[in-house]
Coordinates of C-alpha atoms in Angstrom, one line a residue:
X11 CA 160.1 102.4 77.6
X12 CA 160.6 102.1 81.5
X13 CA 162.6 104.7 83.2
X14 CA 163.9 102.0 85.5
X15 CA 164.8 99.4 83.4
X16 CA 168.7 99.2 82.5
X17 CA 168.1 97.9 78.8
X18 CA 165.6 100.3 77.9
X19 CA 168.1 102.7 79.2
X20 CA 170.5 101.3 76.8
X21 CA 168.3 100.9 73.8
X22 CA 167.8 104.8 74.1
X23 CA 171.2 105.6 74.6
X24 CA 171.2 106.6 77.9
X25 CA 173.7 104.2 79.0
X26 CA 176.7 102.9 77.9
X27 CA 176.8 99.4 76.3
X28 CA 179.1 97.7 74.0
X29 CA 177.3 97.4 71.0
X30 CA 178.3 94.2 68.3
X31 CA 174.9 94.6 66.4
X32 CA 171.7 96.6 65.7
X33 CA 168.2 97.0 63.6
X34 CA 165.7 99.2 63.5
X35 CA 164.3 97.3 66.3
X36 CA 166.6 95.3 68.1
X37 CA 170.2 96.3 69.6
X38 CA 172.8 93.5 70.0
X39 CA 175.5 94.3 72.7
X40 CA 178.2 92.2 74.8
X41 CA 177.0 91.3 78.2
X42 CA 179.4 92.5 80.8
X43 CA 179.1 89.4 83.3
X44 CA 180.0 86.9 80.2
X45 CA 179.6 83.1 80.2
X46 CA 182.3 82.8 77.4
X47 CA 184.2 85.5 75.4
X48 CA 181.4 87.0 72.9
X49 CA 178.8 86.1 75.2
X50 CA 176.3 88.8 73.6
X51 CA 172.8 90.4 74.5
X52 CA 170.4 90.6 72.0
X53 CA 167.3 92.8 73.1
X54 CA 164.1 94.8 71.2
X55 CA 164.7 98.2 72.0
X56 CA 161.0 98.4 72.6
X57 CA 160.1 97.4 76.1
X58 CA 158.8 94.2 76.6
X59 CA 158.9 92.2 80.0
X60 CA 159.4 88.7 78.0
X61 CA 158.9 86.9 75.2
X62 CA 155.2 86.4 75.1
X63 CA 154.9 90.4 75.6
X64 CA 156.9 90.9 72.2
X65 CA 155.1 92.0 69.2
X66 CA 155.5 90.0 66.5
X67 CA 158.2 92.6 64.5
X68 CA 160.5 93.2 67.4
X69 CA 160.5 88.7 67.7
X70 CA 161.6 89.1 64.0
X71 CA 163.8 92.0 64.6
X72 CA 165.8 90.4 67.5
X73 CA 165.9 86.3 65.9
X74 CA 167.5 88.1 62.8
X75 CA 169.8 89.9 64.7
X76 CA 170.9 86.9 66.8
X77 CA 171.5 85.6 63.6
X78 CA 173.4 87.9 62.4
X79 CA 175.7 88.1 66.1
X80 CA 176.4 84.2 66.1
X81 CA 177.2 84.6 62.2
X82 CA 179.7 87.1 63.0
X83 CA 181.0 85.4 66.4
X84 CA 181.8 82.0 64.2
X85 CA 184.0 84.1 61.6
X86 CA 186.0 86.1 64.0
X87 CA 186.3 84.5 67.2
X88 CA 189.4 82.0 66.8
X89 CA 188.2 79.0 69.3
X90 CA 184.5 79.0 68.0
X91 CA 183.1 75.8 67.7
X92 CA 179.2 76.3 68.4
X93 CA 176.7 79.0 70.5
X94 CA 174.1 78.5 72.5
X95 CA 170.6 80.8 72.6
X96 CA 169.3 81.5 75.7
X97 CA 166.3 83.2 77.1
X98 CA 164.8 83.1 80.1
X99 CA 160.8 84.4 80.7
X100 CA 159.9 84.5 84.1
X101 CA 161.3 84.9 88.0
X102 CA 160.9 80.6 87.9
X103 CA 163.2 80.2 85.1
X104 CA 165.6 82.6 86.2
X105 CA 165.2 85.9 84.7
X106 CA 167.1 88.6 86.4
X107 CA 166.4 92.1 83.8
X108 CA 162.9 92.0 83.1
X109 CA 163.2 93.6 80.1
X110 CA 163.3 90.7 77.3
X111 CA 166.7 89.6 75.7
X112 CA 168.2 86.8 74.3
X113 CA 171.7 85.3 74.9
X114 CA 173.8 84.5 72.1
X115 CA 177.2 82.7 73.7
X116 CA 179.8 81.4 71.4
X117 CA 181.4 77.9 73.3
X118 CA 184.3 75.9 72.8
X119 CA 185.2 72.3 73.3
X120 CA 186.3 72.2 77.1
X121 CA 184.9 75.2 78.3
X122 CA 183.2 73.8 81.5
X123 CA 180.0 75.2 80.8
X124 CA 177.2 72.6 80.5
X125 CA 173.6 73.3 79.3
X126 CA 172.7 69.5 80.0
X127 CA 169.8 67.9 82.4
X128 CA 168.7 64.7 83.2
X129 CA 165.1 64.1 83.6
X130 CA 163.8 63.5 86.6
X131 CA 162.1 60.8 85.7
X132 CA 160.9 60.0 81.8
X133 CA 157.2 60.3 81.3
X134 CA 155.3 57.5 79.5
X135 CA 153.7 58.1 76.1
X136 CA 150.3 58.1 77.3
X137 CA 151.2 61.0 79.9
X138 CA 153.2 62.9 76.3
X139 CA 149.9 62.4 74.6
X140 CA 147.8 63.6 77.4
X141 CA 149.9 66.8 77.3
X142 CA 149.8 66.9 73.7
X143 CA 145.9 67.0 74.1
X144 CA 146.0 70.0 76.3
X145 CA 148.2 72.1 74.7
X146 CA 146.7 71.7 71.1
X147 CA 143.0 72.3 72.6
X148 CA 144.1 75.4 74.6
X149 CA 146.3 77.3 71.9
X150 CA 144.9 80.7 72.2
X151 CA 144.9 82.7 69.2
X152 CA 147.9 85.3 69.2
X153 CA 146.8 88.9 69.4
X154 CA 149.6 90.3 67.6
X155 CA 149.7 88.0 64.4

């Protein structure tokens, strides 16, 4: 695990985190900046930049454990009416902690949050098919599996 990076930190221990959830290999804890009350952090307490670095247990470890966090929030929390998941892999698309970890938020009708985009512009089938094309000829096989 990195010395610098805050979740490894709290996966060992080191710091302090509110913890909702754990595994052997994931740790499920509320995020302290959260979108919605229950907004929760699921993360592999093995160090992995993102999720194409995560071994194929702690991908397992952490999709159970998400599973087990929104199962929870939907019993206790009193205004539950769905969650989101959320991960972001990459500078680009807006990964902050570069350490991987999923976001489990609980939402309510009316809560101003809003996941939704619009195209920019709807691409025909022929363009879908010619993407198709490339990503089922350049599928690499996974090292891990």
């Amino acid at each position: 695990m990195s010395e610098e990076c805050v979740f490894c930190a709290i996966g060992e221990g080191r710091l302090d985190a509110l913890v909702v959830g754990e595994n052997p290999r994931a740790l499920a804890f509320l995020d302290r900046h959260p979108i919605s009350d229950g907004h929760t952090l699921v993360i592999p307490k093995h160090h992995s930049e993102n999720f194409l670095d995560m071994p194929a247990e702690d991908r397992t470890a952490v999709a159970d454990l998400a599973h087990d966090v929104a199962h929870n929030l939907s019993h206790t929390l009193p205004r539950f009416e769905g969650f989101n998941l959320l991960m972001s892999n990459g500078q680009a698309a807006g990964q902050t902690v570069f350490h991987t970890h999923l976001h489990v938020f609980p939402r309510m009708a009316g809560d101003g949050y809003h996941l939704e985009q619009k195209p920019k512009r709807v691409p025909s089938d022929e363009e879908l098919r010619a993407i198709q094309a490339l990503l089922l000829a350049g599928v690499p096989a996974r090292s891990d599996d």
